[in-house]
């Protein structure tokens, strides 16, 4: 009862001014924005962190979180505020487009050269592992190319889960049974773990797209899966994110967005490409 009362008090302590203060801080740090309709969502998650850290008032928690030298609590708050629901082969047509259209075009342009694919935000790993499975099962060109799979997220908790590679039946509901048998091992009722050989092909790292660390400030990416991230940014942050994507891609590289996202509304740095299995965005070649 005491814990519940503390939680209610913490939720009620988030005034409109507090919400605005938190919103501005979180936006500056992550690029993620919450409009007023998300105030209850924010209050609930702030209340959880306040309860864990022993704070019953927003102002004391906010000061503690911002000034903590290790920034461990800030990362815990980021983990609390981000939503990471996904499953294998989500928007399957895009994976089909990858193996049927995008990779053959890249392979023809750069035969037998290394190819790098980046999945972000990768959440608990369903998307990058889906890419790996599609390449192994459906792309004959894999034998002729050294393919690197990068995966990143801002949430350290989901990255830990992704590296461990445990998934429930819901995450695997669209994976054909024969692929589950080949690439996963049972790990309990309704639970499966992806095989070590599959886990080892994906390089996971914590990355904030708005300020990527030096190792991800690169210019050799061929394909980026950046689905359902830009919808959490305002226009300014979207433009910055898209500029960083363009900078990371090779000339002629591709970006795949979520079905509700459109690059043309954000930036003119990419050209629209229409393939049989989907619409994607391509960075122009330097001589264009």
CSV table of C-alpha atoms in Angstrom, one decimal:
chain,number,residue,atom,x,y,z
A,1,UNK,CA,0.0,0.0,0.0
A,2,UNK,CA,2.8,2.4,0.8
A,3,UNK,CA,4.5,1.8,-2.6
A,4,UNK,CA,1.2,2.3,-4.4
A,5,UNK,CA,0.5,5.5,-2.5
A,6,UNK,CA,4.0,6.7,-3.4
A,7,UNK,CA,3.4,5.9,-7.0
A,8,UNK,CA,0.1,7.8,-7.1
A,9,UNK,CA,1.7,10.8,-5.4
A,10,UNK,CA,4.6,10.7,-8.0
A,11,UNK,CA,2.1,10.7,-10.9
A,12,UNK,CA,0.1,13.5,-9.5
A,13,UNK,CA,3.2,15.6,-9.0
A,14,UNK,CA,3.7,16.0,-12.7
A,15,UNK,CA,2.2,19.5,-13.4
A,16,UNK,CA,1.9,21.0,-16.8
A,17,UNK,CA,5.0,23.0,-16.1
A,18,UNK,CA,6.9,19.9,-15.0
A,19,UNK,CA,5.8,18.1,-18.2
A,20,UNK,CA,7.0,20.9,-20.4
A,21,UNK,CA,10.3,21.0,-18.5
A,22,UNK,CA,10.8,17.2,-18.9
A,23,UNK,CA,9.7,17.3,-22.5
A,24,UNK,CA,12.3,20.0,-23.4
A,25,UNK,CA,15.1,18.2,-21.6
A,26,UNK,CA,14.3,14.7,-23.0
A,27,UNK,CA,14.0,16.2,-26.5
A,28,UNK,CA,17.4,17.9,-26.3
A,29,UNK,CA,19.0,14.7,-25.2
A,30,UNK,CA,17.3,12.1,-27.4
A,31,UNK,CA,15.3,13.9,-30.2
A,32,UNK,CA,12.2,12.1,-29.0
A,33,UNK,CA,9.2,14.4,-28.5
A,34,UNK,CA,6.0,13.8,-26.5
A,35,UNK,CA,2.9,16.0,-27.2
A,36,UNK,CA,0.4,16.9,-24.6
A,37,UNK,CA,-1.6,13.7,-25.3
A,38,UNK,CA,1.3,11.7,-24.0
A,39,UNK,CA,1.4,13.4,-20.6
A,40,UNK,CA,-0.2,10.5,-18.8
A,41,UNK,CA,2.1,8.0,-20.5
A,42,UNK,CA,5.1,10.2,-19.4
A,43,UNK,CA,3.8,10.6,-15.9
A,44,UNK,CA,3.3,6.8,-15.4
A,45,UNK,CA,6.8,6.0,-16.5
A,46,UNK,CA,8.4,8.9,-14.5
A,47,UNK,CA,6.5,7.6,-11.5
A,48,UNK,CA,8.1,4.1,-11.9
A,49,UNK,CA,11.6,5.6,-11.9
A,50,UNK,CA,10.8,8.0,-9.0
A,51,UNK,CA,9.6,5.1,-7.0
A,52,UNK,CA,12.7,3.0,-7.8
A,53,UNK,CA,15.0,5.9,-6.8
A,54,UNK,CA,13.0,6.9,-3.7
A,55,UNK,CA,11.7,10.3,-4.9
A,56,UNK,CA,8.1,11.4,-4.4
A,57,UNK,CA,8.4,14.8,-6.1
A,58,UNK,CA,9.2,15.5,-9.7
A,59,UNK,CA,11.7,18.4,-8.9
A,60,UNK,CA,13.9,16.3,-6.7
A,61,UNK,CA,13.9,13.4,-9.1
A,62,UNK,CA,14.6,15.6,-12.1
A,63,UNK,CA,17.5,17.3,-10.4
A,64,UNK,CA,18.9,13.9,-9.3
A,65,UNK,CA,18.6,12.4,-12.8
A,66,UNK,CA,20.2,15.4,-14.6
A,67,UNK,CA,23.1,15.8,-12.2
A,68,UNK,CA,24.0,12.2,-11.6
A,69,UNK,CA,27.6,11.9,-12.8
A,70,UNK,CA,27.3,8.3,-14.1
A,71,UNK,CA,24.1,9.1,-16.0
A,72,UNK,CA,22.9,5.6,-15.1
A,73,UNK,CA,19.5,6.9,-14.1
A,74,UNK,CA,19.1,8.9,-17.3
A,75,UNK,CA,19.7,5.7,-19.3
A,76,UNK,CA,17.2,3.9,-17.1
A,77,UNK,CA,14.7,6.6,-17.9
A,78,UNK,CA,15.4,6.4,-21.6
A,79,UNK,CA,14.8,2.6,-21.4
A,80,UNK,CA,11.5,3.3,-19.6
A,81,UNK,CA,10.3,5.9,-22.1
A,82,UNK,CA,11.0,4.0,-25.3
A,83,UNK,CA,8.5,1.6,-26.8
A,84,UNK,CA,9.9,-1.7,-28.2
A,85,UNK,CA,7.2,-3.9,-29.5
A,86,UNK,CA,8.1,-5.9,-32.6
A,87,UNK,CA,8.1,-9.4,-34.1
A,88,UNK,CA,9.9,-11.4,-36.8
A,89,UNK,CA,9.2,-10.6,-40.5
A,90,UNK,CA,7.2,-7.5,-39.6
A,91,UNK,CA,6.2,-5.9,-42.9
A,92,UNK,CA,7.5,-8.9,-44.7
A,93,UNK,CA,7.3,-7.3,-48.2
A,94,UNK,CA,10.3,-5.2,-47.3
A,95,UNK,CA,12.5,-8.2,-46.6
A,96,UNK,CA,11.3,-9.6,-49.9
A,97,UNK,CA,12.2,-6.3,-51.6
A,98,UNK,CA,15.6,-6.5,-50.0
A,99,UNK,CA,16.5,-9.9,-51.4
A,100,UNK,CA,14.6,-9.7,-54.7
A,101,UNK,CA,15.5,-6.1,-55.8
A,102,UNK,CA,17.8,-4.1,-53.6
A,103,UNK,CA,20.6,-6.5,-53.0
A,104,UNK,CA,20.7,-7.8,-56.6
A,105,UNK,CA,21.1,-4.2,-57.7
A,106,UNK,CA,23.9,-3.5,-55.2
A,107,UNK,CA,25.6,-6.8,-56.2
A,108,UNK,CA,25.5,-5.9,-59.9
A,109,UNK,CA,27.0,-2.5,-59.2
A,110,UNK,CA,29.6,-3.8,-56.8
A,111,UNK,CA,30.2,-7.5,-57.6
A,112,UNK,CA,31.8,-9.5,-54.8
A,113,UNK,CA,32.3,-6.4,-52.6
A,114,UNK,CA,31.4,-6.2,-48.9
A,115,UNK,CA,27.8,-5.1,-48.1
A,116,UNK,CA,26.7,-3.5,-44.9
A,117,UNK,CA,23.1,-3.5,-43.6
A,118,UNK,CA,22.1,-1.4,-40.6
A,119,UNK,CA,18.9,-2.1,-38.5
A,120,UNK,CA,17.8,0.7,-36.2
A,121,UNK,CA,16.1,0.9,-33.8
A,122,UNK,CA,16.6,-2.8,-33.5
A,123,UNK,CA,14.6,-3.3,-30.2
A,124,UNK,CA,15.0,-6.8,-28.9
A,125,UNK,CA,16.5,-8.1,-32.2
A,126,UNK,CA,13.6,-9.3,-34.2
A,127,UNK,CA,14.4,-7.1,-37.2
A,128,UNK,CA,18.1,-7.7,-37.6
A,129,UNK,CA,17.7,-11.4,-37.1
A,130,UNK,CA,14.9,-11.3,-39.7
A,131,UNK,CA,17.3,-9.8,-42.1
A,132,UNK,CA,19.9,-12.5,-41.3
A,133,UNK,CA,17.3,-15.3,-41.8
A,134,UNK,CA,16.1,-13.8,-45.1
A,135,UNK,CA,19.7,-13.5,-46.4
A,136,UNK,CA,20.5,-17.1,-45.4
A,137,UNK,CA,17.2,-18.6,-46.8
A,138,UNK,CA,16.3,-16.4,-49.8
A,139,UNK,CA,19.3,-14.6,-51.2
A,140,UNK,CA,21.6,-16.7,-53.5
A,141,UNK,CA,24.1,-13.8,-53.7
A,142,UNK,CA,25.1,-14.3,-50.0
A,143,UNK,CA,27.8,-16.7,-51.1
A,144,UNK,CA,29.5,-14.0,-53.2
A,145,UNK,CA,29.5,-11.2,-50.6
A,146,UNK,CA,30.9,-10.5,-47.2
A,147,UNK,CA,27.8,-9.1,-45.5
A,148,UNK,CA,28.0,-7.2,-42.2
A,149,UNK,CA,24.8,-6.7,-40.1
A,150,UNK,CA,24.8,-3.8,-37.7
A,151,UNK,CA,22.0,-3.3,-35.2
A,152,UNK,CA,21.5,-0.4,-32.8
A,153,UNK,CA,19.1,1.1,-30.3
A,154,UNK,CA,19.1,3.8,-27.7
A,155,UNK,CA,17.7,1.4,-25.1
A,156,UNK,CA,20.4,-0.7,-23.3
A,157,UNK,CA,17.8,-3.2,-21.9
A,158,UNK,CA,16.5,-4.2,-25.3
A,159,UNK,CA,20.1,-4.5,-26.6
A,160,UNK,CA,20.9,-6.9,-23.8
A,161,UNK,CA,17.8,-9.0,-24.7
A,162,UNK,CA,18.7,-8.9,-28.4
A,163,UNK,CA,22.2,-10.3,-27.8
A,164,UNK,CA,20.8,-13.1,-25.7
A,165,UNK,CA,18.3,-14.0,-28.4
A,166,UNK,CA,15.3,-15.5,-26.6
A,167,UNK,CA,11.9,-15.1,-28.2
A,168,UNK,CA,8.4,-16.2,-27.4
A,169,UNK,CA,5.8,-17.7,-29.7
A,170,UNK,CA,4.2,-14.3,-30.4
A,171,UNK,CA,7.5,-12.9,-31.8
A,172,UNK,CA,7.8,-15.9,-34.1
A,173,UNK,CA,4.2,-16.2,-35.2
A,174,UNK,CA,5.0,-15.3,-38.8
A,175,UNK,CA,8.1,-17.4,-39.1
A,176,UNK,CA,7.5,-20.7,-41.1
A,177,UNK,CA,7.8,-23.7,-38.8
A,178,UNK,CA,10.7,-25.2,-40.9
A,179,UNK,CA,12.7,-22.0,-40.4
A,180,UNK,CA,12.1,-22.1,-36.6
A,181,UNK,CA,13.3,-25.7,-36.6
A,182,UNK,CA,16.5,-24.8,-38.5
A,183,UNK,CA,17.4,-21.6,-36.8
A,184,UNK,CA,16.1,-21.8,-33.2
A,185,UNK,CA,16.3,-24.2,-30.2
A,186,UNK,CA,13.4,-24.7,-27.7
A,187,UNK,CA,14.2,-23.0,-24.4
A,188,UNK,CA,11.0,-23.7,-22.4
A,189,UNK,CA,7.3,-23.6,-22.9
A,190,UNK,CA,6.5,-21.1,-25.7
A,191,UNK,CA,10.2,-20.0,-25.8
A,192,UNK,CA,12.9,-20.3,-28.4
A,193,UNK,CA,16.5,-19.2,-28.6
A,194,UNK,CA,18.0,-18.3,-31.9
A,195,UNK,CA,21.1,-20.4,-32.8
A,196,UNK,CA,24.5,-19.0,-31.8
A,197,UNK,CA,25.6,-18.9,-35.5
A,198,UNK,CA,22.7,-16.5,-36.1
A,199,UNK,CA,23.4,-14.4,-33.1
A,200,UNK,CA,27.1,-14.0,-34.0
A,201,UNK,CA,26.4,-12.4,-37.4
A,202,UNK,CA,24.8,-9.3,-35.9
A,203,UNK,CA,26.9,-6.6,-34.3
A,204,UNK,CA,24.7,-4.8,-31.6
A,205,UNK,CA,25.6,-1.3,-30.3
A,206,UNK,CA,23.9,1.6,-28.5
A,207,UNK,CA,23.4,4.5,-30.8
A,208,UNK,CA,21.4,7.7,-30.7
A,209,UNK,CA,20.8,8.5,-34.4
A,210,UNK,CA,20.9,12.3,-33.7
A,211,UNK,CA,24.4,12.0,-32.2
A,212,UNK,CA,26.0,8.7,-33.3
A,213,UNK,CA,29.2,7.7,-31.6
A,214,UNK,CA,32.4,7.7,-33.6
A,215,UNK,CA,32.3,4.1,-34.6
A,216,UNK,CA,28.9,4.7,-36.2
A,217,UNK,CA,29.9,7.9,-38.0
A,218,UNK,CA,30.7,5.9,-41.1
A,219,UNK,CA,30.0,6.2,-44.8
A,220,UNK,CA,30.0,2.6,-45.9
A,221,UNK,CA,26.4,1.6,-45.2
A,222,UNK,CA,24.5,0.1,-48.2
A,223,UNK,CA,21.0,-0.5,-46.7
A,224,UNK,CA,19.3,1.0,-43.6
A,225,UNK,CA,16.2,-0.3,-42.0
A,226,UNK,CA,14.9,2.7,-40.1
A,227,UNK,CA,11.3,1.8,-39.5
A,228,UNK,CA,8.9,3.6,-37.1
A,229,UNK,CA,11.6,5.8,-35.5
A,230,UNK,CA,11.1,9.2,-37.3
A,231,UNK,CA,7.5,9.3,-36.2
A,232,UNK,CA,8.8,10.0,-32.7
A,233,UNK,CA,10.8,13.1,-33.8
A,234,UNK,CA,9.6,16.6,-34.6
A,235,UNK,CA,10.5,18.1,-38.0
A,236,UNK,CA,13.8,19.5,-36.8
A,237,UNK,CA,15.0,16.2,-35.3
A,238,UNK,CA,13.7,14.3,-38.4
A,239,UNK,CA,15.8,16.5,-40.7
A,240,UNK,CA,18.9,15.9,-38.5
A,241,UNK,CA,18.3,12.2,-38.4
A,242,UNK,CA,17.8,12.0,-42.2
A,243,UNK,CA,21.0,14.0,-42.7
A,244,UNK,CA,22.9,11.5,-40.5
A,245,UNK,CA,21.5,8.6,-42.4
A,246,UNK,CA,22.5,10.2,-45.7
A,247,UNK,CA,26.0,10.8,-44.4
A,248,UNK,CA,26.3,7.2,-43.3
A,249,UNK,CA,25.2,5.7,-46.6
A,250,UNK,CA,27.3,5.0,-49.7
A,251,UNK,CA,26.2,6.8,-52.8
A,252,UNK,CA,23.3,4.7,-54.2
A,253,UNK,CA,22.5,3.3,-50.7
A,254,UNK,CA,18.9,2.6,-49.6
A,255,UNK,CA,16.7,3.4,-46.7
A,256,UNK,CA,13.5,1.5,-45.8
A,257,UNK,CA,11.0,3.3,-43.6
A,258,UNK,CA,7.8,2.3,-41.8
A,259,UNK,CA,4.6,2.2,-43.7
A,260,UNK,CA,3.3,5.4,-42.2
A,261,UNK,CA,6.6,7.4,-42.8
A,262,UNK,CA,7.6,9.3,-45.9
A,263,UNK,CA,11.1,10.7,-46.6
A,264,UNK,CA,9.7,13.1,-49.2
A,265,UNK,CA,8.0,15.1,-46.4
A,266,UNK,CA,11.2,15.5,-44.5
A,267,UNK,CA,14.1,16.0,-46.9
A,268,UNK,CA,15.2,16.1,-50.6
A,269,UNK,CA,18.4,14.1,-49.9
A,270,UNK,CA,16.8,10.9,-51.2
A,271,UNK,CA,15.1,9.8,-54.3
A,272,UNK,CA,12.0,7.5,-54.3
A,273,UNK,CA,12.5,4.1,-55.8
A,274,UNK,CA,9.5,1.9,-56.5
A,275,UNK,CA,10.2,-1.9,-56.6
A,276,UNK,CA,7.6,-4.7,-57.0
A,277,UNK,CA,7.6,-5.3,-53.3
A,278,UNK,CA,7.7,-1.8,-51.9
A,279,UNK,CA,8.8,1.8,-52.0
A,280,UNK,CA,12.2,2.7,-50.7
A,281,UNK,CA,14.5,5.7,-50.7
A,282,UNK,CA,17.9,5.9,-52.4
A,283,UNK,CA,20.8,8.3,-51.8
A,284,UNK,CA,21.8,9.8,-55.2
A,285,UNK,CA,25.1,8.9,-56.8
A,286,UNK,CA,27.7,11.6,-56.6
A,287,UNK,CA,27.8,12.4,-60.3
A,288,UNK,CA,24.1,13.2,-60.4
